[in-house]
Coordinates of C-alpha atoms and ligand atoms in Angstrom, one line a residue:
X1 CA 123.9 106.1 92.1
X2 CA 122.8 109.1 90.1
X3 CA 124.7 112.0 89.3
X4 CA 123.9 114.6 91.5
X5 CA 122.5 112.1 93.8
X6 CA 123.1 111.5 97.7
X7 CA 124.2 107.9 98.5
X8 CA 121.3 106.3 101.0
X9 CA 120.9 106.9 103.7
X10 CA 119.5 109.7 103.5
X11 CA 118.7 113.0 104.6
X12 CA 122.0 114.3 104.4
X13 CA 122.4 117.6 106.8
X14 CA 122.1 120.0 103.3
X15 CA 118.7 118.2 102.6
X16 CA 116.2 121.2 102.4
X17 CA 112.6 119.6 105.1
X18 CA 110.6 119.8 102.2
X19 CA 113.0 117.1 100.5
X20 CA 112.0 114.3 99.1
X21 CA 113.1 111.3 101.7
X22 CA 115.0 108.1 99.8
X23 CA 114.2 105.0 102.0
X24 CA 116.5 102.0 101.8
X25 CA 114.5 98.4 100.4
X26 CA 115.5 95.2 100.4
X27 CA 114.3 93.3 97.3
X28 CA 114.1 90.0 95.5
X29 CA 114.9 89.5 92.0
X30 CA 115.3 86.1 89.5
X31 CA 117.2 86.6 86.2
X32 CA 115.2 85.6 83.0
X33 CA 117.7 83.3 82.4
X34 CA 114.5 81.2 81.1
X35 CA 112.3 84.0 79.5
X36 CA 110.4 83.1 76.7
X37 CA 106.9 83.8 75.5
X38 CA 105.5 80.3 74.9
X39 CA 101.6 80.8 76.4
X40 CA 99.4 83.3 76.9
X41 CA 97.7 84.1 80.5
X42 CA 97.7 88.2 79.4
X43 CA 96.7 90.3 76.5
X44 CA 100.4 91.7 76.6
X45 CA 101.5 87.9 75.9
X46 CA 101.9 86.2 71.5
X47 CA 102.6 82.9 71.9
X48 CA 106.5 82.1 69.6
X49 CA 106.6 85.8 69.1
X50 CA 110.0 86.0 69.4
X51 CA 112.4 87.3 72.3
X52 CA 115.9 88.5 72.7
X53 CA 116.6 86.8 76.0
X54 CA 119.9 87.9 75.6
X55 CA 118.6 91.6 75.3
X56 CA 115.8 90.8 78.4
X57 CA 119.1 89.7 80.5
X58 CA 121.0 93.2 79.3
X59 CA 117.7 94.9 80.5
X60 CA 116.7 92.9 83.3
X61 CA 121.0 93.4 84.7
X62 CA 120.3 97.2 84.4
X63 CA 117.0 97.7 86.5
X64 CA 118.8 95.5 89.3
X65 CA 122.1 97.5 89.0
X66 CA 119.4 100.8 89.0
X67 CA 118.4 99.5 92.4
X68 CA 122.0 98.9 93.7
X69 CA 123.1 101.7 92.7
X70 CA 120.4 104.1 94.4
X71 CA 121.4 102.2 97.5
X72 CA 119.1 99.2 97.8
X73 CA 119.3 95.6 98.2
X74 CA 119.2 92.9 96.0
X75 CA 118.7 89.4 97.1
X76 CA 118.6 86.9 94.0
X77 CA 116.6 83.8 93.2
X78 CA 117.8 81.0 91.0
X79 CA 115.9 80.7 87.9
X80 CA 114.0 77.3 87.4
X81 CA 114.2 75.6 83.5
X82 CA 110.7 75.7 82.4
X83 CA 109.0 78.5 84.0
X84 CA 109.2 81.0 81.7
X85 CA 107.4 84.1 83.9
X86 CA 110.1 83.5 86.7
X87 CA 112.0 86.8 86.2
X88 CA 108.1 88.5 87.4
X89 CA 109.3 87.8 90.7
X90 CA 106.5 90.3 92.5
X91 CA 104.1 87.7 91.6
X92 CA 105.9 84.8 93.8
X93 CA 105.0 85.9 97.4
X94 CA 104.0 88.9 99.6
X95 CA 106.3 90.1 102.6
X96 CA 105.2 92.6 104.9
X97 CA 106.7 93.4 108.4
X98 CA 108.9 89.8 108.1
X99 CA 105.5 88.0 107.3
X100 CA 105.9 86.0 104.1
X101 CA 102.4 84.9 102.3
X102 CA 103.1 82.4 99.9
X103 CA 101.2 82.8 96.4
X104 CA 99.0 80.4 94.8
X105 CA 98.6 81.3 90.9
X106 CA 95.5 81.6 88.8
X107 CA 97.4 79.6 85.8
X108 CA 99.0 76.1 86.0
X109 CA 101.7 77.2 83.4
X110 CA 103.3 79.6 87.0
X111 CA 102.2 77.4 89.6
X112 CA 105.5 75.8 90.0
X113 CA 107.1 79.4 91.1
X114 CA 105.3 79.8 94.3
X115 CA 107.2 76.5 95.9
X116 CA 110.9 78.2 94.9
X117 CA 109.8 81.5 96.3
X118 CA 108.6 79.5 99.6
X119 CA 112.3 77.6 99.7
X120 CA 114.2 80.8 99.7
X121 CA 111.9 82.6 101.2
X122 CA 112.1 80.3 103.8
X123 CA 116.0 79.5 104.0
X124 CA 116.3 83.6 104.3
X125 CA 113.8 83.5 107.7
X126 CA 110.7 83.9 106.2
X127 CA 109.2 81.1 106.8
X128 CA 107.1 79.2 107.1
X129 CA 105.8 80.7 104.2
X130 CA 102.5 78.6 102.9
X131 CA 100.3 79.1 100.1
X132 CA 97.1 81.5 100.4
X133 CA 93.7 78.8 99.7
X134 CA 92.2 81.4 97.4
X135 CA 94.2 82.5 93.9
X136 CA 96.7 85.4 95.4
X137 CA 99.6 86.5 92.7
X138 CA 102.0 88.1 95.6
X139 CA 102.6 91.7 94.9
X140 CA 101.5 91.9 91.8
X141 CA 98.1 92.1 93.6
X142 CA 99.2 93.4 96.8
X143 CA 100.7 96.7 97.7
X144 CA 101.5 98.3 101.0
X145 CA 100.2 102.5 101.1
X146 CA 101.6 103.0 105.4
X147 CA 99.7 101.1 107.4
X148 CA 97.2 99.8 103.9
X149 CA 97.4 97.1 101.7
X150 CA 95.8 97.9 98.5
X151 CA 94.7 94.6 97.1
X152 CA 93.4 94.1 93.3
X153 CA 91.0 91.6 91.7
X154 CA 89.0 91.1 88.8
X155 CA 91.3 89.0 86.9
X156 CA 94.4 86.9 89.1
X157 CA 94.0 87.5 92.9
X158 CA 90.9 86.4 94.4
X159 CA 88.9 88.0 96.9
X160 CA 89.2 85.6 99.4
X161 CA 92.4 85.6 99.0
X162 CA 92.3 89.4 100.8
X163 CA 90.8 88.2 103.6
X164 CA 93.6 85.4 104.3
X165 CA 95.9 88.4 103.9
X166 CA 94.2 90.3 106.3
X167 CA 94.5 87.6 109.0
X168 CA 97.5 86.8 108.3
X169 CA 99.3 90.0 108.3
X170 CA 97.6 92.4 110.7
X171 CA 97.0 94.8 108.4
X172 CA 94.0 96.4 106.5
X173 CA 93.1 94.9 103.3
X174 CA 91.4 97.6 101.0
X175 CA 90.0 95.7 97.8
X176 CA 90.0 97.3 94.3
X177 CA 88.2 96.3 91.6
X178 CA 90.1 95.9 88.5
X179 CA 88.0 96.2 84.8
X180 CA 90.3 96.4 81.9
X181 CA 92.4 93.1 80.4
X182 CA 95.5 95.2 79.9
X183 CA 95.7 95.9 83.6
X184 CA 95.2 92.4 85.0
X185 CA 97.4 93.1 88.2
X186 CA 96.8 95.9 90.5
X187 CA 100.7 96.9 90.0
X188 CA 100.2 97.7 86.2
X189 CA 98.0 100.4 87.8
X190 CA 98.9 101.2 90.7
X191 CA 102.3 102.0 92.6
X192 CA 102.8 103.6 96.0
X193 CA 104.6 107.0 95.6
X194 CA 105.8 107.0 99.1
X195 CA 103.7 106.1 102.9
X196 CA 100.8 108.2 101.8
X197 CA 100.1 108.4 98.4
X198 CA 100.0 106.5 95.2
X199 CA 100.3 107.3 91.3
X200 CA 97.9 105.2 89.0
X201 CA 95.8 105.0 86.0
X202 CA 91.8 105.0 87.1
X203 CA 90.5 103.9 84.0
X204 CA 91.9 100.1 85.3
X205 CA 89.6 100.5 88.0
X206 CA 85.7 100.0 88.5
X207 CA 83.9 102.8 89.6
X208 CA 83.9 102.3 93.2
X209 CA 87.3 101.4 93.3
X210 CA 88.0 105.2 91.7
X211 CA 86.2 106.6 94.1
X212 CA 88.5 104.8 97.4
X213 CA 91.5 106.1 95.5
X214 CA 90.5 109.5 95.4
X215 CA 88.8 109.3 99.0
X216 CA 92.4 107.8 100.4
X217 CA 94.8 109.9 98.1
X218 CA 93.3 112.9 97.1
X219 CA 97.0 114.6 96.1
X220 CA 97.5 110.9 94.4
X221 CA 99.3 111.3 90.5
X222 CA 97.1 110.1 88.0
X223 CA 98.6 108.5 85.1
X224 CA 97.3 109.0 81.3
X225 CA 96.1 106.8 79.1
X226 CA 99.7 106.6 77.3
X227 CA 101.8 106.3 79.9
X228 CA 99.4 103.3 81.5
X229 CA 99.7 101.9 78.4
X230 CA 103.6 101.3 78.2
X231 CA 103.3 100.1 81.6
X232 CA 104.1 103.6 83.1
X233 CA 102.3 102.5 86.9
X234 CA 104.6 99.3 87.0
X235 CA 107.1 101.4 88.8
X236 CA 108.8 101.3 91.9
X237 CA 109.4 104.2 93.8
X238 CA 111.2 104.7 97.6
X239 CA 110.1 107.6 98.6
X240 CA 112.6 109.8 96.2
X241 CA 113.1 108.2 93.2
X242 CA 111.3 106.4 90.9
X243 CA 112.4 104.1 88.9
X244 CA 109.8 103.5 85.7
X245 CA 109.4 102.5 82.3
X246 CA 111.5 105.2 80.1
X247 CA 108.6 105.0 77.7
X248 CA 106.4 106.8 80.3
X249 CA 107.4 110.2 79.4
X250 CA 104.5 112.2 80.4
X251 CA 104.4 110.2 83.6
X252 CA 107.9 111.1 84.5
X253 CA 107.3 114.8 84.3
X254 CA 104.7 114.8 86.4
X255 CA 106.6 113.3 89.0
X256 CA 109.1 115.5 88.4
X257 CA 106.8 118.0 88.9
X258 CA 106.0 116.5 92.3
X259 CA 109.3 116.4 93.4
X260 CA 110.2 112.8 92.4
X261 CA 113.5 111.9 90.7
X262 CA 112.3 109.7 87.8
X263 CA 115.2 107.1 87.1
X264 CA 114.0 105.7 83.6
X265 CA 114.8 101.9 82.6
X266 CA 113.9 100.2 79.4
X267 CA 112.5 96.7 79.3
X268 CA 111.4 96.2 76.3
X269 CA 111.5 92.0 75.8
X270 CA 110.0 92.2 79.4
X271 CA 107.4 94.2 77.8
X272 CA 106.4 91.5 75.9
X273 CA 105.8 89.0 78.8
X274 CA 103.6 91.6 80.2
X275 CA 106.0 92.6 82.5
X276 CA 107.8 95.9 83.1
X277 CA 110.6 97.2 86.5
X278 CA 107.8 96.3 89.5
X279 CA 106.8 92.8 88.6
X280 CA 110.7 92.1 88.2
X281 CA 111.0 93.2 91.9
X282 CA 109.7 91.2 94.9
X283 CA 109.8 93.6 98.0
X284 CA 111.2 92.2 101.1
X285 CA 109.6 94.4 103.6
X286 CA 111.4 93.6 106.8
X287 CA 109.5 93.6 110.8
X288 CA 109.1 96.3 112.1
X289 CA 111.7 97.3 114.9
Ligands
LIG1 N1 103.6 86.9 81.8 C1 103.1 87.3 83.2 C2 101.2 86.5 84.0 O1 100.7 86.8 82.9 C3 103.2 88.6 83.5 C4 103.4 89.2 84.9 C5 104.0 90.4 85.2 N2 103.7 90.9 87.0 C6 103.3 91.2 87.4 N3 104.3 91.9 89.1 N4 102.5 92.4 86.8 O2 101.6 86.2 84.6

């Protein structure tokens, strides 16, 4: 727990009416036991770059500890040898309302991750989990804001998979076009702050998609390019606390000014694979009660 922060569940009786309220989350993570940069499938990766795996593991553990100290539940998936990107657990499936939609990876190097996620999810009551026909990289490109699913396309997830996700979940899916290869997944350019608004970097999106975001989220937190370039948008909010890359200092200030509590973490080793806190985190959204 952060100093001065209340334990979940909140609000406590002393909570001011306008105070931001944290909602307890359930996450799935996978330790970077086999992490390395052995191939390049995004603009951040340089094959053969030196990776300090022990440091990666310490940084990952600090992220996991940050979640648990905020009151969230973290489940872990067993890492599989030969799948160095498996630490990026966000990509293995998309789970909403207790429905799990299996991923179909764009690159063969990562294809083996999908069955590992499906097996875990089925063993934990989310089954049966089948992949989409179209390419779809789970929460890398899909996120939930209130009733809507926001869905990225352009580099990985295909438009046809957006329709499949809508059909399987019964949630309206809003497609957003990514245009900058540095922001190859939606979760490198946008994250939900709560059920009503998001933070995003406009330069990652096509003109039409920017207008969609302005229309849906007129009060969004609009991030700078500098913060986007340290993967500042690859962050996880519980509605009050925002776990974000420590280097995204401007974004942390913006969030603080809006009443959120920034929780900085350093994932410098995992950045070599093109990922940050959100990439390491798959959210298991429960069936509504
Ligand atoms: N090296 C991985 C890839 O390019 C990084 C994935 C990051 N995950 C994410 N949710 N953005 O597929």
